[in-house]
Amino acid sequence: MRRGPWKLVQQGDGAAQLFNLTDDVGESRDLAAREPARVADLGAALARWEKDVDQSARTAKGGRPSP
């Protein structure tokens, strides 16, 4: 998930990494521990996006769940 200079990488196990791409193009400094509010905000935005995509996929398939 990317918003402005911030990039959130969320792993399947729930772990998250946060990078400021303006200051760290190589994504070598994980700022998640120092920016928990930003992680929560971006994580919530990602969850909303995933829900919207899931709904769109179900609608496109006539309401059937994706395989």
CSV table of C-alpha atoms in Angstrom, one decimal, residues 4-48:
chain,number,residue,atom,x,y,z
A,4,GLY,CA,2.6,9.8,-0.7
A,5,PRO,CA,6.1,8.9,0.4
A,6,TRP,CA,4.9,6.1,2.6
A,7,LYS,CA,4.9,2.4,1.6
A,8,LEU,CA,3.3,-0.3,3.9
A,9,VAL,CA,4.2,-3.9,3.3
A,10,GLN,CA,1.9,-6.2,5.1
A,11,GLN,CA,2.9,-9.9,5.4
A,12,GLY,CA,0.4,-12.8,5.4
A,13,ASP,CA,1.1,-13.3,9.1
A,14,GLY,CA,0.1,-9.7,10.0
A,15,ALA,CA,3.6,-8.4,10.3
A,16,ALA,CA,4.1,-5.0,8.7
A,17,GLN,CA,7.0,-3.0,7.4
A,18,LEU,CA,6.8,0.8,6.8
A,19,PHE,CA,9.2,2.7,4.6
A,20,ASN,CA,9.5,6.4,3.7
A,21,LEU,CA,10.5,6.2,0.0
A,22,THR,CA,11.6,9.8,-0.2
A,23,ASP,CA,14.3,9.2,2.4
A,24,ASP,CA,14.9,5.5,1.8
A,25,VAL,CA,14.4,4.5,-1.8
A,26,GLY,CA,16.1,1.1,-1.2
A,27,GLU,CA,13.6,0.2,1.6
A,28,SER,CA,16.4,-0.6,4.0
A,29,ARG,CA,15.0,1.2,7.1
A,30,ASP,CA,11.8,-0.2,8.5
A,31,LEU,CA,9.9,2.5,10.4
A,32,ALA,CA,6.9,0.5,11.5
A,33,ALA,CA,8.0,0.5,15.2
A,34,ARG,CA,8.5,4.3,15.2
A,35,GLU,CA,5.3,5.1,13.3
A,36,PRO,CA,2.6,2.8,14.7
A,37,ALA,CA,-0.2,5.3,14.0
A,38,ARG,CA,0.8,5.5,10.3
A,39,VAL,CA,1.0,1.7,10.1
A,40,ALA,CA,-2.6,1.5,11.5
A,41,ASP,CA,-3.9,4.2,9.1
A,42,LEU,CA,-2.3,2.6,6.0
A,43,GLY,CA,-3.3,-0.9,7.2
A,44,ALA,CA,-6.9,0.2,7.6
A,45,ALA,CA,-6.8,1.7,4.1
A,46,LEU,CA,-5.4,-1.5,2.7
A,47,ALA,CA,-8.1,-3.6,4.4
A,48,ARG,CA,-10.8,-1.3,2.9
